[in-house]
Tab-separated table of C-alpha atoms in Angstrom:
chain	number	residue	atom	x	y	z
O	1	ALA	CA	0.004	0.002	-0.004
O	2	LEU	CA	1.132	3.503	-0.725
O	3	GLN	CA	0.921	5.785	2.223
O	4	PRO	CA	2.237	9.339	1.945
O	5	ARG	CA	4.284	10.862	4.725
O	6	ALA	CA	3.171	14.308	3.652
O	7	ALA	CA	1.155	16.043	0.972
O	8	ILE	CA	1.682	19.572	-0.260
O	9	LEU	CA	-0.483	21.831	-2.359
O	10	ILE	CA	1.338	23.285	-5.365
O	11	ASP	CA	-0.604	26.086	-7.019
O	12	ASP	CA	2.156	28.395	-8.228
O	13	THR	CA	4.924	28.400	-10.816
O	14	ASP	CA	7.805	28.038	-8.367
O	15	ALA	CA	10.065	24.967	-8.344
O	16	HIS	CA	9.245	22.493	-5.560
O	17	THR	CA	11.806	19.918	-4.453
O	18	GLY	CA	10.667	16.398	-3.526
O	19	PRO	CA	11.086	13.638	-3.902
O	20	TYR	CA	7.433	12.979	-4.675
O	21	PHE	CA	5.968	9.599	-5.595
O	22	ALA	CA	2.538	10.743	-6.761
O	23	ILE	CA	0.950	13.928	-8.118
O	24	THR	CA	-2.820	14.492	-8.268
O	25	ALA	CA	-4.246	17.313	-10.354
O	26	LEU	CA	-6.901	19.432	-8.599
O	27	GLU	CA	-7.474	21.198	-11.901
O	28	ASP	CA	-5.830	20.710	-15.280
O	29	ALA	CA	-2.126	21.211	-14.486
O	30	ALA	CA	0.542	21.982	-17.066
O	31	ILE	CA	3.922	20.460	-16.086
O	32	ASP	CA	7.038	22.329	-17.174
O	33	VAL	CA	9.336	19.368	-17.862
O	34	SER	CA	12.336	21.571	-18.640
O	35	GLU	CA	12.237	22.813	-15.031
O	36	CYS	CA	11.657	19.416	-13.370
O	37	ASP	CA	13.831	16.448	-12.557
O	38	MET	CA	11.909	13.626	-14.192
O	39	SER	CA	14.986	11.744	-15.343
O	40	PHE	CA	13.125	8.427	-15.476
O	41	ILE	CA	11.133	9.787	-18.436
O	42	THR	CA	13.002	10.157	-21.712
O	43	ASP	CA	12.157	12.263	-24.722
O	44	VAL	CA	9.102	13.898	-23.167
O	45	ALA	CA	7.740	17.381	-23.771
O	46	ASP	CA	5.686	19.482	-21.417
O	47	PHE	CA	2.386	17.772	-20.617
O	48	THR	CA	-0.883	18.363	-18.829
O	49	ILE	CA	-2.287	16.220	-16.040
O	50	PRO	CA	-6.110	16.366	-16.377
O	51	LYS	CA	-8.194	17.305	-13.349
O	52	GLY	CA	-8.674	14.325	-11.029
O	53	VAL	CA	-5.844	12.222	-12.494
O	54	THR	CA	-2.949	10.904	-10.354
O	55	ILE	CA	0.415	10.059	-11.906
O	56	TYR	CA	3.034	7.929	-10.125
O	57	GLY	CA	6.805	7.948	-10.409
O	58	GLN	CA	9.973	9.272	-8.765
O	59	PHE	CA	9.730	13.051	-9.147
O	60	GLU	CA	12.726	14.822	-7.634
O	61	SER	CA	11.208	18.187	-8.354
O	62	ILE	CA	8.140	19.671	-9.994
O	63	GLU	CA	7.278	23.025	-11.514
O	64	LEU	CA	3.930	23.964	-12.988
O	65	ASP	CA	3.159	26.364	-15.803
O	66	SER	CA	-0.496	26.483	-14.676
O	67	GLY	CA	-3.056	24.655	-12.573
O	68	SER	CA	-2.769	23.099	-9.137
O	69	VAL	CA	-1.752	19.694	-7.785
O	70	ILE	CA	-1.246	17.802	-4.567
O	71	ALA	CA	2.228	16.211	-4.455
O	72	TYR	CA	2.835	13.293	-2.096
O	73	THR	CA	6.142	12.365	-0.362
O	74	LYS	CA	7.091	9.030	1.136
């Protein structure tokens, strides 16, 4: 079972350092990949997480261009 140690609201365009294991979009959220450490993903452009969707991975940092998310740490 996945159980977060903490969850933070990200609703700005500042860089936020994790690591995070899951990100849930509270509204459509545009991810600025050039400003994030998502090294486990190769050849990816900026993308949008639709409202209500959760993505999982090892996100060392995250920066939004727009929208809001909840980011979960272990």
